[in-house]
mmCIF file of C-alpha atoms in Angstrom:
data_model
loop_
_atom_site.group_PDB
_atom_site.id
_atom_site.type_symbol
_atom_site.label_atom_id
_atom_site.label_comp_id
_atom_site.label_asym_id
_atom_site.label_seq_id
_atom_site.Cartn_x
_atom_site.Cartn_y
_atom_site.Cartn_z
ATOM 1 C CA MET A 1 -0.124 0.119 -0.153
ATOM 2 C CA SER A 2 1.153 3.277 -0.831
ATOM 3 C CA SER A 3 1.598 6.461 1.566
ATOM 4 C CA ALA A 4 -1.082 8.180 -0.255
ATOM 5 C CA LEU A 5 -3.683 6.023 1.587
ATOM 6 C CA HIS A 6 -2.773 8.116 4.907
ATOM 7 C CA GLU A 7 -3.499 11.685 3.043
ATOM 8 C CA PRO A 8 -6.887 12.971 2.489
ATOM 9 C CA LEU A 9 -7.823 13.841 -1.057
ATOM 10 C CA ASP A 10 -8.159 17.356 -1.771
ATOM 11 C CA ILE A 11 -10.609 18.210 -4.933
ATOM 12 C CA ARG A 12 -11.208 21.588 -6.183
ATOM 13 C CA VAL A 13 -12.850 22.580 -9.193
ATOM 14 C CA VAL A 14 -13.511 26.276 -9.751
ATOM 15 C CA ARG A 15 -15.319 26.061 -12.979
ATOM 16 C CA LYS A 16 -15.801 23.612 -15.715
ATOM 17 C CA ILE A 17 -17.476 24.615 -19.231
ATOM 18 C CA TYR A 18 -18.082 22.747 -22.177
ATOM 19 C CA PRO A 19 -17.157 25.226 -24.732
ATOM 20 C CA ALA A 20 -19.172 26.356 -27.629
ATOM 21 C CA SER A 21 -19.383 24.361 -30.960
ATOM 22 C CA GLY A 22 -21.312 25.248 -33.890
ATOM 23 C CA ASP A 23 -24.767 26.674 -32.897
ATOM 24 C CA ARG A 24 -24.447 25.415 -29.387
ATOM 25 C CA GLU A 25 -23.293 27.952 -26.876
ATOM 26 C CA ALA A 26 -20.628 27.350 -24.082
ATOM 27 C CA GLN A 27 -22.357 25.208 -21.097
ATOM 28 C CA PRO A 28 -21.349 25.915 -17.748
ATOM 29 C CA VAL A 29 -20.905 22.439 -16.093
ATOM 30 C CA LEU A 30 -19.357 22.549 -12.336
ATOM 31 C CA LYS A 31 -18.437 25.353 -10.419
ATOM 32 C CA ASP A 32 -17.218 26.006 -6.779
ATOM 33 C CA ILE A 33 -16.505 22.546 -5.859
ATOM 34 C CA ALA A 34 -14.349 21.670 -3.018
ATOM 35 C CA ILE A 35 -14.162 18.618 -1.382
ATOM 36 C CA LYS A 36 -11.812 16.712 1.277
ATOM 37 C CA ILE A 37 -12.236 13.054 1.339
ATOM 38 C CA GLU A 38 -10.431 10.984 4.114
ATOM 39 C CA PRO A 39 -8.691 7.687 3.341
ATOM 40 C CA ARG A 40 -10.515 4.651 2.907
ATOM 41 C CA SER A 41 -13.729 6.515 3.245
ATOM 42 C CA PHE A 42 -16.681 5.562 0.758
ATOM 43 C CA VAL A 43 -18.364 8.734 -0.522
ATOM 44 C CA VAL A 44 -21.138 8.860 -2.870
ATOM 45 C CA LEU A 45 -21.826 11.476 -5.590
ATOM 46 C CA THR A 46 -25.437 11.555 -6.162
ATOM 47 C CA GLY A 47 -27.979 14.256 -7.913
ATOM 48 C CA PRO A 48 -30.053 14.554 -10.837
ATOM 49 C CA SER A 49 -29.318 13.084 -14.378
ATOM 50 C CA GLY A 50 -27.007 15.147 -16.496
ATOM 51 C CA CYS A 51 -25.829 17.295 -13.308
ATOM 52 C CA GLY A 52 -21.946 16.597 -14.086
ATOM 53 C CA LYS A 53 -21.471 13.703 -11.537
ATOM 54 C CA SER A 54 -19.635 11.685 -14.193
ATOM 55 C CA THR A 55 -18.141 14.812 -15.463
ATOM 56 C CA LEU A 56 -16.506 15.364 -12.145
ATOM 57 C CA LEU A 57 -15.439 11.808 -11.852
ATOM 58 C CA ASN A 58 -13.691 11.882 -15.112
ATOM 59 C CA ILE A 59 -11.670 15.125 -13.839
ATOM 60 C CA ILE A 60 -10.503 13.481 -10.732
ATOM 61 C CA ALA A 61 -9.647 10.314 -12.747
ATOM 62 C CA GLY A 62 -7.536 12.648 -14.836
ATOM 63 C CA LEU A 63 -9.228 12.017 -17.951
ATOM 64 C CA ASP A 64 -10.685 15.635 -18.407
ATOM 65 C CA SER A 65 -7.942 18.269 -18.029
ATOM 66 C CA GLU A 66 -10.165 21.200 -19.483
ATOM 67 C CA TYR A 67 -11.161 22.655 -16.009
ATOM 68 C CA GLU A 68 -10.013 25.420 -13.523
ATOM 69 C CA GLY A 69 -9.021 23.997 -10.288
ATOM 70 C CA ASP A 70 -6.822 21.369 -8.720
ATOM 71 C CA ILE A 71 -6.722 17.687 -7.856
ATOM 72 C CA GLY A 72 -4.882 16.315 -4.908
ATOM 73 C CA LEU A 73 -4.645 12.689 -4.785
ATOM 74 C CA GLY A 74 -1.805 12.272 -2.423
ATOM 75 C CA GLY A 75 0.954 12.155 -4.990
ATOM 76 C CA PRO A 76 2.113 10.651 -8.121
ATOM 77 C CA GLU A 77 2.454 7.265 -6.654
ATOM 78 C CA THR A 78 -1.151 7.178 -5.912
ATOM 79 C CA ARG A 79 -3.019 4.288 -7.657
ATOM 80 C CA VAL A 80 -6.598 5.112 -9.148
ATOM 81 C CA GLY A 81 -8.869 2.605 -10.429
ATOM 82 C CA TYR A 82 -12.023 3.156 -12.377
ATOM 83 C CA ILE A 83 -15.192 1.069 -12.843
ATOM 84 C CA PHE A 84 -17.256 2.551 -15.765
ATOM 85 C CA GLN A 85 -21.154 1.985 -16.186
ATOM 86 C CA SER A 86 -20.316 -0.843 -18.828
ATOM 87 C CA PRO A 87 -18.103 -3.578 -17.545
ATOM 88 C CA ARG A 88 -15.796 -3.041 -20.312
ATOM 89 C CA LEU A 89 -14.630 -6.645 -20.581
ATOM 90 C CA LEU A 90 -12.738 -7.474 -23.877
ATOM 91 C CA PRO A 91 -14.813 -10.161 -25.477
ATOM 92 C CA TRP A 92 -11.890 -12.010 -27.215
ATOM 93 C CA ARG A 93 -10.212 -12.702 -23.673
ATOM 94 C CA THR A 94 -11.519 -14.877 -20.761
ATOM 95 C CA VAL A 95 -12.613 -13.567 -17.480
ATOM 96 C CA ARG A 96 -9.107 -14.339 -15.948
ATOM 97 C CA GLN A 97 -7.313 -12.750 -18.754
ATOM 98 C CA ASN A 98 -9.423 -9.416 -18.641
ATOM 99 C CA ILE A 99 -8.281 -9.407 -14.793
ATOM 100 C CA GLU A 100 -4.829 -10.293 -15.357
ATOM 101 C CA LEU A 101 -4.926 -7.175 -17.972
ATOM 102 C CA ALA A 102 -4.991 -4.976 -15.054
ATOM 103 C CA LEU A 103 -1.645 -6.311 -13.476
ATOM 104 C CA PRO A 104 1.928 -5.583 -14.552
ATOM 105 C CA ASP A 105 3.560 -8.806 -15.605
ATOM 106 C CA GLY A 106 5.082 -10.352 -12.711
ATOM 107 C CA ASP A 107 3.084 -8.741 -10.126
ATOM 108 C CA PRO A 108 2.401 -11.042 -7.030
ATOM 109 C CA LYS A 109 -1.357 -10.186 -7.218
ATOM 110 C CA HIS A 110 -1.371 -12.691 -10.260
ATOM 111 C CA ALA A 111 -1.507 -15.361 -7.538
ATOM 112 C CA GLN A 112 -4.770 -13.627 -5.889
ATOM 113 C CA ILE A 113 -7.053 -14.014 -8.874
ATOM 114 C CA ASP A 114 -8.560 -17.194 -7.911
ATOM 115 C CA GLU A 115 -9.238 -15.740 -4.449
ATOM 116 C CA ILE A 116 -10.944 -12.696 -5.636
ATOM 117 C CA LEU A 117 -13.080 -14.618 -8.113
ATOM 118 C CA ALA A 118 -14.492 -16.710 -5.423
ATOM 119 C CA GLN A 119 -15.040 -13.309 -3.434
ATOM 120 C CA VAL A 120 -17.262 -11.748 -6.018
ATOM 121 C CA GLY A 121 -19.203 -15.154 -6.602
ATOM 122 C CA LEU A 122 -17.061 -16.141 -10.228
ATOM 123 C CA GLU A 123 -15.232 -19.491 -8.738
ATOM 124 C CA GLY A 124 -14.816 -21.776 -11.858
ATOM 125 C CA PHE A 125 -15.469 -19.098 -14.209
ATOM 126 C CA GLY A 126 -12.330 -17.605 -14.895
ATOM 127 C CA SER A 127 -12.126 -19.487 -18.394
ATOM 128 C CA GLN A 128 -15.416 -18.317 -19.577
ATOM 129 C CA TYR A 129 -15.611 -15.589 -22.174
ATOM 130 C CA PRO A 130 -17.750 -12.519 -21.196
ATOM 131 C CA GLU A 131 -20.227 -13.349 -23.838
ATOM 132 C CA ARG A 132 -20.997 -16.479 -21.792
ATOM 133 C CA LEU A 133 -21.911 -14.319 -18.707
ATOM 134 C CA SER A 134 -24.948 -12.544 -17.683
ATOM 135 C CA LEU A 135 -24.597 -8.593 -17.353
ATOM 136 C CA GLY A 136 -24.528 -9.018 -13.704
ATOM 137 C CA MET A 137 -21.743 -11.784 -13.928
ATOM 138 C CA GLN A 138 -19.811 -9.176 -15.900
ATOM 139 C CA ARG A 139 -20.234 -6.596 -13.467
ATOM 140 C CA ARG A 140 -18.898 -9.108 -10.836
ATOM 141 C CA ALA A 141 -15.880 -9.544 -12.805
ATOM 142 C CA ALA A 142 -15.405 -5.730 -13.296
ATOM 143 C CA LEU A 143 -15.652 -5.412 -9.559
ATOM 144 C CA ALA A 144 -12.995 -8.201 -9.229
ATOM 145 C CA ARG A 145 -10.681 -6.321 -11.760
ATOM 146 C CA GLY A 146 -11.337 -3.024 -9.966
ATOM 147 C CA PHE A 147 -10.276 -4.140 -6.745
ATOM 148 C CA ILE A 148 -7.273 -6.706 -7.587
ATOM 149 C CA THR A 149 -4.924 -3.863 -7.846
ATOM 150 C CA GLU A 150 -5.540 -2.562 -4.579
ATOM 151 C CA PRO A 151 -5.899 0.918 -5.955
ATOM 152 C CA ASP A 152 -5.596 4.089 -3.362
ATOM 153 C CA VAL A 153 -8.521 5.538 -4.776
ATOM 154 C CA LEU A 154 -11.617 3.561 -6.742
ATOM 155 C CA LEU A 155 -13.843 5.488 -8.859
ATOM 156 C CA MET A 156 -17.045 3.830 -9.701
ATOM 157 C CA ASP A 157 -19.416 5.500 -12.309
ATOM 158 C CA GLU A 158 -23.146 3.838 -11.933
ATOM 159 C CA PRO A 159 -21.711 0.503 -12.083
ATOM 160 C CA PHE A 160 -25.095 -1.200 -11.445
ATOM 161 C CA VAL A 161 -27.180 0.759 -13.622
ATOM 162 C CA SER A 162 -29.829 -1.105 -15.749
ATOM 163 C CA LEU A 163 -29.874 -4.206 -13.751
ATOM 164 C CA ASP A 164 -32.715 -5.403 -12.158
ATOM 165 C CA ASP A 165 -33.491 -5.034 -8.624
ATOM 166 C CA PRO A 166 -32.446 -8.349 -6.994
ATOM 167 C CA THR A 167 -29.140 -8.355 -9.071
ATOM 168 C CA ALA A 168 -28.552 -4.735 -8.298
ATOM 169 C CA GLU A 169 -29.058 -5.442 -4.597
ATOM 170 C CA GLY A 170 -26.952 -8.314 -4.662
ATOM 171 C CA LEU A 171 -24.076 -6.539 -6.328
ATOM 172 C CA ARG A 172 -24.493 -3.834 -3.704
ATOM 173 C CA GLU A 173 -23.987 -6.098 -0.807
ATOM 174 C CA LEU A 174 -21.014 -7.766 -2.509
ATOM 175 C CA LEU A 175 -19.507 -4.284 -2.888
ATOM 176 C CA ILE A 176 -19.795 -3.534 0.657
ATOM 177 C CA ALA A 177 -18.351 -7.150 1.480
ATOM 178 C CA LEU A 178 -15.381 -6.438 -0.882
ATOM 179 C CA TRP A 179 -14.692 -3.150 0.469
ATOM 180 C CA ASN A 180 -14.779 -4.375 3.715
ATOM 181 C CA ARG A 181 -12.171 -7.063 2.974
ATOM 182 C CA ARG A 182 -9.982 -4.794 0.581
ATOM 183 C CA PRO A 183 -10.411 -1.186 2.212
ATOM 184 C CA THR A 184 -9.740 1.730 -0.047
ATOM 185 C CA THR A 185 -10.895 5.269 -0.731
ATOM 186 C CA VAL A 186 -14.011 4.934 -2.920
ATOM 187 C CA ILE A 187 -16.115 7.849 -4.950
ATOM 188 C CA PHE A 188 -18.971 6.305 -6.264
ATOM 189 C CA VAL A 189 -21.661 8.287 -8.523
ATOM 190 C CA THR A 190 -25.220 7.221 -8.457
ATOM 191 C CA HIS A 191 -28.942 8.623 -8.886
ATOM 192 C CA ASP A 192 -30.195 6.085 -6.944
ATOM 193 C CA ARG A 193 -30.887 7.341 -3.114
ATOM 194 C CA THR A 194 -31.386 3.957 -1.846
ATOM 195 C CA GLU A 195 -28.136 2.757 -3.505
ATOM 196 C CA ALA A 196 -26.206 6.024 -2.140
ATOM 197 C CA VAL A 197 -27.442 5.452 1.648
ATOM 198 C CA MET A 198 -26.636 1.307 1.275
ATOM 199 C CA LEU A 199 -23.211 2.046 0.153
ATOM 200 C CA GLY A 200 -21.998 5.467 1.447
ATOM 201 C CA THR A 201 -20.363 6.522 4.428
ATOM 202 C CA ARG A 202 -20.583 9.921 3.071
ATOM 203 C CA ILE A 203 -23.258 11.568 0.645
ATOM 204 C CA LEU A 204 -22.509 14.716 -1.555
ATOM 205 C CA ARG A 205 -25.455 15.862 -3.531
ATOM 206 C CA MET A 206 -25.070 18.075 -6.398
ATOM 207 C CA SER A 207 -27.573 20.695 -7.686
ATOM 208 C CA ALA A 208 -29.278 20.446 -11.187
ATOM 209 C CA ALA A 209 -27.563 23.067 -13.332
ATOM 210 C CA ASN A 210 -24.207 24.701 -13.204
ATOM 211 C CA ALA A 211 -23.729 21.992 -10.641
ATOM 212 C CA THR A 212 -21.915 22.605 -7.072
ATOM 213 C CA ILE A 213 -22.321 20.709 -3.787
ATOM 214 C CA VAL A 214 -25.364 21.439 -2.006
ATOM 215 C CA SER A 215 -25.308 18.961 0.677
ATOM 216 C CA ASP A 216 -22.803 16.877 2.473
ATOM 217 C CA ASP A 217 -24.340 14.207 4.819
ATOM 218 C CA THR A 218 -22.646 11.454 6.896
ATOM 219 C CA VAL A 219 -24.494 7.953 6.943
ATOM 220 C CA SER A 220 -24.677 6.619 10.498
ATOM 221 C CA LEU A 221 -25.648 2.942 9.426
ATOM 222 C CA SER A 222 -23.091 0.186 10.549
ATOM 223 C CA THR A 223 -22.311 -2.654 8.061
ATOM 224 C CA SER A 224 -24.813 -4.846 9.319
ATOM 225 C CA GLU A 225 -27.686 -2.196 8.882
ATOM 226 C CA ARG A 226 -26.671 -1.571 5.336
ATOM 227 C CA THR A 227 -28.651 -4.675 4.360
ATOM 228 C CA ASP A 228 -31.699 -4.057 6.535
ATOM 229 C CA LYS A 229 -34.202 -2.356 4.267
ATOM 230 C CA ASP A 230 -35.983 -0.648 7.024
ATOM 231 C CA LYS A 231 -32.878 0.973 8.299
ATOM 232 C CA VAL A 232 -31.781 1.934 5.052
ATOM 233 C CA ARG A 233 -35.071 3.759 4.280
ATOM 234 C CA ALA A 234 -35.187 5.416 7.233
ATOM 235 C CA GLU A 235 -31.923 6.823 6.834
ATOM 236 C CA GLN A 236 -32.788 7.810 3.174
ATOM 237 C CA ASN A 237 -35.781 9.585 4.552
ATOM 238 C CA ARG A 238 -33.260 11.435 7.100
ATOM 239 C CA ILE A 239 -30.883 12.456 4.674
ATOM 240 C CA PHE A 240 -32.968 13.561 1.733
ATOM 241 C CA HIS A 241 -35.967 14.576 3.781
ATOM 242 C CA GLU A 242 -38.302 12.353 2.624
ATOM 243 C CA THR A 243 -42.019 11.688 4.248
#
């Protein structure tokens, strides 16, 4: 583990604008974002669709450099992982080979692949190709690939979107268990309020337009309470002021 795990993340986006193009005027997306994130916390970004959650995640990941501000992730040795909405598994490679691609040749973590496949419920599926797996199983494989590198920061952009409720709920429970076994700093994007409360230790809500952070709440649920639907619903009511 790198020393970055012991340092808070310092995220500051003064302004992000999509420039004018053709007949389209310049579009302000983000403004006055200032977040400090403690190591090994699970922070959820939530807000209306199109408010800039994924844009902010891409800025944190270093995939978008066209903004005003500064992203402090603890230093150049910080390992950053990214799990996207799509599992992004290469169809011509097996599940095991897809996970191996995340690791350098000779990395001792290659020996942990069978272990993490078992942890995500894919024991015995390492030799299968993605097309033979359900979408839920593909997303389990993406979780395994995201955690096998032991990243200091793991970014997750709505990784359970478009799944049926039982499959999504099962994957949330799996993610909680996996994060407890392999703690890392997670920044997770979702528009699902139940998912936000079930997973997050802290929830940051973004406004709808020219987005900024409008609320910052700590989730008070214990690990065991996060699978209790009544307790999750009560906490959701408290944080989001639902009745």
